[in-house]
Amino acid sequence: MNIIVGGRSSGKTYLLNKLRDIFDTEEKSIKYIEQFDLVRDDEKKFNKRVEKDKSAIREAYLKEFRIAVESVTQIDRRATNHKLEKYVETLLDFASSEKLQDEYSKAVLFKETVYQIRRNQEEELERLLGAVALLLKDITYKGTINKYVSEDSLQNLFNDLTNQYKQILETRLKKEWVNELIKATRRHLESKTSSPKIDDSGIDFYQIKLERERVRRFNAIANSVKKEIEIKETEAFGKFKIRAIASPYTGAQGLHEESGKQISFTNAFTKYHSPIAFLEELKSIEGLEKSELYRYFCKVIYQVLNEYDKKVSGGEMAEFNLLKVLQDARQYEMLLVDEPESSFDNLFLKKNVNKAIKDISKDMPVIVVTHNNTVGMLMEPDYILYTQRKIIDGKDEYRVFSGSPGDKEFKTADGGETISSYDTLLDTLEAGQEAYSTRKELYDSFKKI
Amino acid sequence: MKYLKIDNNKGFYWDGNSYQEIDKINRESLLVLLNAAETNEFELDAYDESLLANKAHQVIYENIHSKFEQFLNDKDQFKTEVDTLYREAVSKYSADIQNENLDDIKDIESDDDEEDINPEDIPF
């Protein structure tokens, strides 16, 4: 536990920065708490800080929803509707123009539909074959595998699956061959006839239904995500815990703040009640990343609660910040703190800051810059450094004296210069002997009253 | 229940309320048929040219029938695929997929119509 004391502009922070530069290497990581880093936040700033810190909770909560949003974002329902419209229109047109039909358009292949190719089964079999092949090929665990499934059984399974795969593959290739033939013949016949043609390209009822089911499920999921719900309560952190609550947006302003951009969400919010319509609106807003659209369906707020399950007060917010930053410091190998007194009053410093920093100093080197007596002395440092600035012949000269508690003198590193440790500490931490004595007398006078 | 049927030498489809002649079919009615297509009650009369006197009905019925038939052939596969759709999300957020209907989607689809421009409205 080391402290650095010294007058204003005597190079305390400079020395701390130098120490960081020296010790912050690839092998050793340093936590540096700069001046005012722990300063007391207003509530909004505090919430932002917690929000940033806990964004992982929101990401974890919305992970599955995000996947669904990304999947549904790919769907172009307008294009599907247009294709369906076109299909019905051209089918009715073709059917009603019988008089226009000639030998080309009357050919069966002219209005023949192509096979819809689906590869789900094929892909499933490919995965299964891969898994069985892995079991067959594995050498390290061969004994264990064959203890439960014999080599012959595995080989027979592989052969059986391969045969099924071959059949499915063969059927698909045949269908594709027929499709190509139908399409080529249709194109040829269409070029010869003046009869209207049926535009059914891309009309696959299976895919259209699947698309609609994706939208339907997405709607249901998004409506659930928008409900107010407590999503997580973290484990106790000191006397605090953090409760994350998901809740719906209540206006366009919230969406605007979430985006952090100069974008108006007024129009989009009018569709907020209907997830798919809202998503379509979001998709059409320029400047919004498609991969980020999931963020606009529900917001996650964080409440920091004290031991009585009540929202924290201003003082407790600072305490929470301190605990947070010191907890973070434990992951490092050295801690540097610049004037912690800038953020807290003396009582809090003595009761909380000193104790927390002192605890950490049991595990790693700690260096604290201060000119506060509560920190400097009551933290009971193991070593004290004093920085001094002198102007000699118009030039700044900086010196560092140091020593342990109990040393009568502090010395420079080469031992060439010494100063009285008692005077130095009283000067820097108590504003000198006179102020120290006066203060004591004044306190005593109050005691007498 | 028959969603596509041949009756009295004509083709008919079910529009959600009553049977309509097949040459009246439009996009919305196709979607009604599609919505019902994976249910067990969805049935179709097979296409039989000899039972349809009207040539237009023959063409329309045959074409639409063939597309539904393809879907019905893959119905089991469809159900399996749908069951796994966003399964983790449905379970995690307790999404009420049973009671979610496609009303919202219809809202959007009707929006498309609003975008159709009537040439007479163009002021030049």
XYZ file of C-alpha atoms in Angstrom:
573
model
C 0.000 0.000 0.000
C 1.733 3.126 -1.223
C 0.610 6.745 -1.226
C 1.933 9.670 -3.189
C 1.582 13.094 -1.603
C 2.776 16.520 -2.701
C 1.745 20.087 -3.414
C -0.335 21.256 -6.358
C 1.396 20.714 -9.718
C 4.251 18.893 -8.037
C 4.022 15.988 -10.471
C 1.880 13.497 -8.528
C -0.327 12.539 -11.444
C 2.682 12.662 -13.742
C 4.430 10.156 -11.500
C 1.357 7.938 -11.440
C 1.151 8.032 -15.239
C 4.839 7.172 -15.457
C 4.316 4.198 -13.149
C 1.458 3.044 -15.335
C 3.615 3.333 -18.449
C 6.378 1.340 -16.819
C 4.257 -1.442 -15.344
C 1.429 -1.769 -17.848
C 2.896 -4.469 -20.023
C 1.583 -7.531 -21.813
C 2.506 -9.652 -18.823
C 1.042 -7.300 -16.222
C -2.269 -5.467 -16.474
C -2.978 -2.348 -14.467
C -6.236 -0.817 -13.295
C -5.990 2.956 -13.241
C -8.835 4.833 -11.547
C -8.476 8.383 -12.712
C -9.459 11.480 -10.786
C -13.251 12.004 -10.647
C -13.803 8.520 -12.051
C -15.931 7.597 -9.074
C -17.714 10.919 -8.960
C -21.306 10.884 -7.808
C -23.659 10.527 -10.793
C -27.046 12.058 -11.259
C -29.714 9.397 -11.639
C -29.810 9.483 -15.440
C -26.046 9.197 -15.752
C -26.005 6.450 -13.163
C -28.684 4.501 -15.040
C -26.750 4.874 -18.283
C -23.649 3.570 -16.570
C -25.485 0.527 -15.214
C -27.232 0.011 -18.562
C -23.918 -0.032 -20.386
C -22.425 -2.331 -17.826
C -25.339 -4.725 -17.864
C -26.138 -4.699 -21.592
C -25.115 -8.358 -21.646
C -28.302 -9.150 -19.681
C -30.432 -7.579 -22.403
C -28.490 -9.295 -25.161
C -28.887 -12.652 -23.451
C -32.611 -12.060 -22.935
C -33.218 -11.050 -26.545
C -30.885 -13.593 -28.182
C -33.625 -15.907 -29.490
C -35.877 -12.994 -30.425
C -33.033 -11.477 -32.394
C -32.704 -14.665 -34.444
C -36.439 -14.580 -35.220
C -36.317 -10.896 -36.196
C -33.341 -11.450 -38.470
C -35.114 -14.362 -40.123
C -38.412 -12.490 -40.651
C -36.568 -9.399 -41.879
C -35.491 -11.454 -44.896
C -39.098 -12.025 -45.916
C -40.349 -9.782 -48.686
C -44.100 -10.110 -48.277
C -44.855 -7.524 -50.898
C -42.962 -9.568 -53.479
C -44.816 -12.750 -52.453
C -48.167 -10.997 -52.629
C -47.300 -9.613 -56.004
C -46.353 -13.062 -57.297
C -49.621 -14.552 -56.012
C -51.604 -11.734 -57.541
C -49.851 -12.180 -60.855
C -50.389 -15.925 -60.768
C -54.156 -15.677 -60.198
C -54.504 -12.906 -62.749
C -52.613 -14.720 -65.511
C -54.319 -18.042 -64.714
C -57.790 -16.487 -65.009
C -56.719 -14.597 -68.096
C -55.427 -17.742 -69.772
C -58.532 -19.723 -68.830
C -60.910 -17.082 -70.159
C -59.124 -16.642 -73.465
C -59.925 -20.016 -74.901
C -60.644 -18.554 -78.300
C -57.126 -17.176 -78.491
C -55.636 -20.546 -77.810
C -53.859 -22.348 -80.584
C -52.091 -25.678 -80.977
C -49.098 -24.376 -79.024
C -50.983 -23.143 -75.996
C -53.242 -26.166 -75.994
C -50.253 -28.461 -75.483
C -50.345 -29.951 -71.985
C -46.787 -28.838 -71.233
C -47.795 -25.209 -71.887
C -49.582 -25.077 -68.536
C -47.722 -27.833 -66.773
C -46.480 -27.013 -63.276
C -42.948 -27.827 -62.237
C -41.999 -29.999 -59.247
C -41.125 -28.099 -56.100
C -37.749 -29.253 -54.902
C -37.239 -29.600 -51.172
C -33.967 -30.722 -49.734
C -34.884 -31.053 -46.040
C -34.767 -34.854 -46.024
C -31.626 -34.916 -48.079
C -29.908 -32.495 -45.709
C -31.085 -34.443 -42.675
C -29.668 -37.636 -44.132
C -26.406 -35.873 -44.931
C -26.098 -34.866 -41.273
C -26.924 -38.379 -40.105
C -24.435 -39.947 -42.498
C -21.782 -37.527 -41.282
C -22.485 -38.494 -37.666
C -22.351 -42.238 -38.352
C -19.197 -41.811 -40.445
C -17.639 -39.990 -37.490
C -18.440 -42.906 -35.186
C -16.990 -45.347 -37.711
C -13.800 -43.383 -38.280
C -13.017 -42.454 -34.688
C -9.957 -44.222 -33.360
C -9.520 -42.653 -29.903
C -12.919 -43.803 -28.576
C -13.345 -46.871 -30.754
C -13.443 -49.164 -27.715
C -16.155 -47.143 -25.989
C -18.227 -46.801 -29.170
C -18.083 -50.512 -29.960
C -18.955 -51.343 -26.356
C -22.455 -50.024 -27.070
C -22.769 -50.356 -30.862
C -20.903 -53.025 -32.770
C -18.795 -52.174 -35.798
C -21.103 -54.304 -37.968
C -24.233 -52.498 -36.744
C -22.667 -49.141 -37.463
C -21.591 -50.271 -40.916
C -25.090 -51.642 -41.659
C -26.657 -48.404 -40.445
C -24.321 -46.427 -42.661
C -25.178 -48.607 -45.664
C -28.915 -48.347 -45.012
C -28.788 -44.562 -44.707
C -26.620 -44.343 -47.810
C -29.183 -46.314 -49.811
C -31.993 -44.027 -48.676
C -29.854 -41.026 -49.478
C -29.158 -42.339 -52.953
C -32.866 -42.827 -53.631
C -33.764 -39.323 -52.468
C -30.909 -37.821 -54.417
C -31.898 -39.741 -57.534
C -35.525 -38.570 -57.229
C -34.462 -34.980 -56.842
C -32.126 -35.088 -59.805
C -34.861 -36.634 -61.923
C -37.328 -33.961 -60.850
C -34.818 -31.258 -61.655
C -34.247 -32.785 -65.062
C -38.010 -32.875 -65.723
C -38.370 -29.291 -64.473
C -35.718 -28.103 -66.873
C -37.464 -29.894 -69.686
C -40.864 -28.412 -68.788
C -39.438 -24.925 -68.483
C -37.554 -25.150 -71.783
C -40.600 -26.518 -73.596
C -42.859 -23.876 -72.058
C -40.483 -21.140 -73.128
C -40.422 -22.554 -76.611
C -44.212 -22.849 -76.851
C -44.688 -19.358 -75.390
C -42.469 -17.894 -78.075
C -44.667 -19.414 -80.794
C -48.102 -18.459 -79.497
C -49.995 -15.203 -79.073
C -52.072 -16.773 -76.314
C -51.630 -15.347 -72.779
C -49.397 -17.417 -70.518
C -49.688 -18.451 -66.882
C -47.072 -16.766 -64.746
C -46.535 -19.248 -61.920
C -42.804 -18.878 -61.553
C -41.906 -18.872 -57.868
C -45.371 -20.012 -56.820
C -44.703 -22.693 -54.251
C -47.546 -23.054 -51.766
C -45.223 -24.812 -49.334
C -42.839 -21.859 -49.201
C -45.652 -19.298 -49.122
C -47.281 -21.085 -46.209
C -43.958 -21.406 -44.431
C -43.353 -17.704 -44.880
C -46.754 -16.885 -43.415
C -46.147 -19.247 -40.510
C -42.844 -17.538 -39.806
C -44.647 -14.204 -39.734
C -47.415 -15.559 -37.517
C -44.963 -17.024 -35.022
C -42.845 -13.897 -35.078
C -45.953 -11.844 -34.246
C -46.730 -14.053 -31.271
C -43.130 -13.969 -30.045
C -42.834 -10.182 -30.423
C -46.095 -9.649 -28.544
C -44.687 -11.693 -25.669
C -41.360 -9.894 -25.734
C -43.214 -6.579 -25.369
C -44.816 -7.617 -22.085
C -43.450 -6.132 -18.887
C -41.528 -8.791 -17.067
C -38.650 -9.092 -14.631
C -35.998 -10.872 -16.617
C -33.188 -11.186 -14.144
C -32.053 -10.313 -10.685
C -28.315 -10.475 -10.254
C -26.668 -12.044 -7.267
C -26.076 -9.720 -4.343
C -23.244 -7.308 -4.974
C -22.211 -5.902 -1.617
C -25.556 -4.816 -0.238
C -26.850 -4.211 -3.777
C -28.533 -6.225 -6.447
C -29.588 -5.319 -9.959
C -33.022 -6.110 -11.300
C -33.477 -6.081 -15.079
C -37.001 -5.466 -16.321
C -38.198 -5.772 -19.906
C -41.057 -3.487 -20.829
C -42.726 -2.089 -23.942
C -41.815 1.270 -25.423
C -44.422 3.874 -24.624
C -43.628 6.369 -27.356
C -41.503 7.290 -30.349
C -39.067 9.177 -28.100
C -37.901 5.955 -26.465
C -37.168 4.443 -29.874
C -35.330 7.581 -30.887
C -33.149 7.425 -27.756
C -32.453 3.747 -28.336
C -31.215 4.469 -31.862
C -28.929 7.302 -30.741
C -29.449 8.796 -34.185
C -31.286 11.740 -35.673
C -34.143 9.558 -36.836
C -37.861 10.112 -36.303
C -39.866 7.090 -35.205
C -43.214 8.862 -35.101
C -44.648 7.001 -38.096
C -43.164 3.678 -37.128
C -44.570 3.893 -33.609
C -48.144 4.118 -34.933
C -47.653 0.459 -36.009
C -45.992 -0.620 -32.760
C -49.105 -2.594 -31.726
C -48.663 -4.898 -34.747
C -45.162 -6.422 -34.676
C -44.938 -7.401 -38.345
C -46.285 -4.036 -39.523
C -43.877 -2.299 -37.148
C -40.976 -4.361 -38.472
C -41.891 -3.390 -42.051
C -41.807 0.275 -40.972
C -38.437 -0.144 -39.276
C -37.069 -1.858 -42.384
C -38.010 1.156 -44.458
C -36.185 3.649 -42.188
C -32.898 4.655 -43.715
C -29.936 4.580 -41.381
C -31.162 1.692 -39.229
C -29.038 -1.428 -39.329
C -31.158 -4.457 -40.232
C -29.275 -6.534 -37.683
C -30.246 -4.098 -34.904
C -34.003 -3.952 -35.462
C -34.721 -6.365 -32.589
C -33.784 -3.578 -30.156
C -36.880 -1.545 -30.948
C -39.488 -4.017 -29.722
C -38.849 -3.818 -26.009
C -36.604 -1.864 -23.723
C -34.749 -3.269 -20.758
C -34.374 -1.100 -17.694
C -32.166 -1.835 -14.724
C -32.949 -1.024 -11.120
C -30.191 -1.029 -8.554
C -31.737 -1.986 -5.222
C -30.345 -1.726 -1.710
C -30.583 -4.337 1.038
C -34.199 -3.300 1.694
C -35.162 -3.907 -1.953
C -35.560 -0.142 -2.421
C -34.121 1.959 -5.215
C -30.726 3.360 -4.250
C -30.243 6.939 -3.000
C -27.633 9.350 -4.385
C -25.041 8.334 -1.796
C -25.712 4.681 -2.440
C -25.196 5.210 -6.168
C -21.654 6.464 -5.466
C -21.069 3.561 -3.140
C -22.293 1.191 -5.816
C -19.982 2.781 -8.399
C -17.060 2.408 -6.050
C -17.790 -1.235 -5.310
C -18.203 -1.850 -9.017
C -14.926 -0.268 -10.011
C -13.028 -1.924 -7.186
C -14.514 -5.281 -8.036
C -13.329 -4.702 -11.555
C -9.861 -3.818 -10.205
C -9.479 -7.299 -8.729
C -9.020 -8.701 -12.215
C -5.820 -6.691 -12.581
C -2.379 -7.075 -11.096
C -1.795 -3.532 -9.918
C -4.079 -0.678 -8.873
C -3.377 3.029 -9.343
C -5.859 5.565 -7.912
C -5.659 9.303 -8.486
C -7.244 11.407 -5.712
C -10.246 9.318 -4.666
C -11.204 12.201 -2.357
C -12.438 14.120 -5.419
C -15.535 11.936 -5.432
C -16.435 11.352 -1.785
C -16.749 13.043 1.570
C -14.373 12.183 4.384
C -16.781 9.973 6.261
C -17.441 7.850 3.218
C -13.753 7.795 2.391
C -12.850 6.495 5.825
C -15.672 4.009 6.101
C -15.732 2.590 2.576
C -12.975 3.742 0.246
C -10.067 3.204 2.631
C -11.272 -0.219 3.604
C -11.912 -1.377 0.063
C -8.559 -0.137 -1.232
C -6.719 -1.523 1.770
C -8.336 -4.925 1.159
C -7.171 -4.929 -2.440
C -3.630 -3.995 -1.361
C -3.425 -7.389 0.347
C -3.527 -9.008 -3.104
C -1.649 -6.564 -5.322
C 0.488 -3.407 -5.225
C -1.654 -0.292 -4.817
C -0.521 3.290 -5.334
C -2.838 6.157 -4.340
C -2.262 9.817 -5.071
C -3.853 12.027 -2.430
C -3.658 15.223 -0.478
C -6.411 14.234 1.860
C -5.418 13.281 5.403
C -8.246 10.777 5.774
C -6.949 8.827 2.808
C -3.258 9.532 3.210
C -2.868 8.711 6.872
C -5.832 6.582 7.903
C -5.226 4.141 5.085
C -2.034 3.303 6.978
C 0.317 3.102 3.995
C 3.359 0.870 3.913
C 5.329 3.372 1.869
C 5.031 7.083 1.170
C 6.275 9.055 -1.829
C 6.474 12.828 -1.796
C 6.727 14.773 -5.034
C 8.292 18.214 -5.061
C 8.531 20.889 -7.729
C 11.213 23.554 -7.472
C 12.097 26.359 -9.834
C 15.846 26.669 -10.040
C 17.289 29.308 -12.352
C 13.895 29.715 -14.012
C 13.613 25.987 -14.763
C 11.205 23.446 -13.259
C 12.881 20.671 -11.349
C 10.985 17.722 -9.968
C 12.095 15.458 -7.158
C 10.626 12.383 -5.514
C 11.372 11.643 -1.850
C 10.207 8.498 -0.174
C 10.210 6.501 2.998
C 8.254 4.234 5.301
C 6.052 5.259 8.234
C 8.365 5.726 11.218
C 11.217 7.126 9.110
C 12.251 10.526 10.367
C 13.326 11.574 6.906
C 12.279 10.950 3.346
C 15.107 10.516 0.860
C 15.559 10.868 -2.874
C 16.284 7.644 -4.740
C 20.043 8.287 -4.760
C 19.951 9.231 -1.088
C 21.535 12.576 -1.914
C 18.763 14.766 -0.489
C 16.540 14.378 2.539
C 13.536 16.184 4.015
C 11.706 15.907 7.343
C 8.932 13.366 6.976
C 6.847 14.894 9.792
C 6.920 18.399 8.305
C 6.288 17.125 4.813
C 3.221 15.148 5.792
C 1.778 17.932 7.880
C 2.386 20.423 5.047
C 0.770 18.304 2.364
C -2.046 16.657 4.273
C -2.869 19.155 7.029
C -1.841 22.495 5.438
C 1.125 22.777 7.830
C 1.857 22.605 11.557
C 0.042 25.824 12.364
C -3.166 24.858 10.602
C -3.016 21.437 12.209
C -2.704 22.940 15.706
C -5.363 25.587 15.090
C -7.767 22.974 13.805
C -7.207 20.852 16.889
C -7.762 23.826 19.199
C -10.963 24.733 17.391
C -12.285 21.217 17.643
C -11.399 21.169 21.334
C -13.199 24.473 21.919
C -16.414 22.936 20.523
C -15.913 20.006 22.848
C -15.748 22.294 25.872
C -19.045 23.993 24.927
C -64.351 -30.664 -45.630
C -63.947 -30.059 -49.372
C -62.076 -26.851 -50.058
C -61.925 -27.547 -53.804
C -64.772 -29.536 -55.306
C -66.383 -30.455 -58.579
C -70.125 -30.246 -58.576
C -72.666 -30.086 -61.333
C -69.947 -29.915 -64.034
C -68.362 -26.888 -62.396
C -65.345 -26.280 -60.178
C -65.858 -24.617 -56.781
C -63.666 -23.331 -53.959
C -64.512 -22.509 -50.337
C -63.977 -18.805 -49.609
C -64.345 -19.118 -45.856
C -68.114 -18.634 -45.885
C -69.535 -20.336 -48.956
C -68.630 -22.099 -52.189
C -67.755 -19.919 -55.163
C -67.186 -20.861 -58.773
C -63.503 -21.469 -59.418
C -63.188 -18.714 -62.025
C -63.972 -16.146 -59.286
C -60.879 -17.069 -57.301
C -58.501 -14.264 -56.314
C -55.413 -13.817 -54.167
C -57.332 -13.479 -50.896
C -59.328 -16.644 -51.497
C -56.136 -18.515 -52.378
C -54.764 -17.419 -49.006
C -57.911 -18.712 -47.276
C -57.309 -22.101 -48.925
C -53.627 -21.974 -48.024
C -54.417 -21.218 -44.385
C -56.493 -24.369 -44.140
C -54.219 -26.571 -46.228
C -52.260 -28.258 -43.432
C -55.330 -29.075 -41.327
C -56.754 -32.582 -41.327
C -60.113 -31.378 -42.571
C -58.618 -30.023 -45.808
C -59.870 -32.152 -48.720
C -59.976 -31.695 -52.479
C -61.865 -33.407 -55.257
C -59.365 -34.912 -57.673
C -59.135 -33.213 -61.021
C -61.236 -34.975 -63.646
C -61.528 -33.240 -66.979
C -64.611 -35.259 -67.915
C -66.531 -33.872 -64.931
C -65.871 -30.259 -65.847
C -67.762 -29.010 -68.864
C -66.474 -25.475 -68.685
C -63.016 -25.183 -70.350
C -61.999 -22.238 -68.134
C -62.920 -24.228 -65.023
C -60.816 -27.116 -66.315
C -57.695 -24.967 -66.670
C -58.062 -23.150 -63.355
C -59.084 -26.190 -61.335
C -56.291 -28.330 -62.758
C -53.619 -25.732 -62.128
C -54.617 -24.851 -58.585
C -55.342 -28.465 -57.722
C -51.880 -29.555 -58.864
C -50.232 -26.937 -56.659
C -52.243 -27.985 -53.600
C -51.534 -31.596 -54.343
C -47.820 -30.897 -54.279
C -48.253 -29.186 -50.942
C -50.280 -32.084 -49.525
C -47.578 -34.528 -50.579
C -45.139 -32.579 -48.424
C -47.587 -31.847 -45.619
C -45.856 -34.012 -42.996
C -42.532 -32.467 -43.830
C -44.172 -29.040 -43.579
C -45.555 -29.783 -40.122
C -42.171 -30.993 -38.918
C -40.507 -27.883 -40.271
C -43.119 -25.602 -38.710
C -42.800 -27.326 -35.336
C -39.144 -26.390 -35.152
C -39.691 -22.824 -36.361
C -38.325 -20.365 -33.750
C -38.880 -23.114 -31.188
C -36.387 -21.713 -28.679
C -37.940 -18.252 -28.882
C -41.519 -19.535 -28.567
C -40.586 -21.447 -25.454
C -38.336 -18.791 -23.873
C -40.843 -15.940 -24.154
C -43.909 -18.174 -23.630
C -45.305 -16.907 -26.920
C -48.970 -17.660 -27.351
C -48.786 -19.103 -30.867
C -52.107 -20.951 -30.560
C -54.081 -17.751 -30.344
C -52.045 -15.707 -32.778
C -53.973 -15.250 -35.984
C -53.095 -13.636 -39.251
C -55.326 -10.571 -38.838
C -52.350 -8.260 -38.508
C -50.907 -9.658 -41.668
C -54.112 -8.943 -43.530
C -53.819 -5.317 -42.440
C -50.525 -5.052 -44.214
C -51.690 -6.868 -47.262
C -54.507 -4.395 -47.683
C -51.912 -1.621 -47.401
C -50.533 -2.804 -50.693
C -53.794 -1.935 -52.371
C -53.543 1.615 -51.096
C -50.358 1.975 -53.041
C -52.036 1.181 -56.339
C -52.185 4.392 -58.289
C -55.273 5.195 -60.251
C -54.063 6.717 -63.553
C -56.906 9.225 -63.377
C -55.467 10.611 -60.145
C -52.220 11.596 -61.826
C -52.476 15.355 -62.507
C -50.557 15.387 -65.787
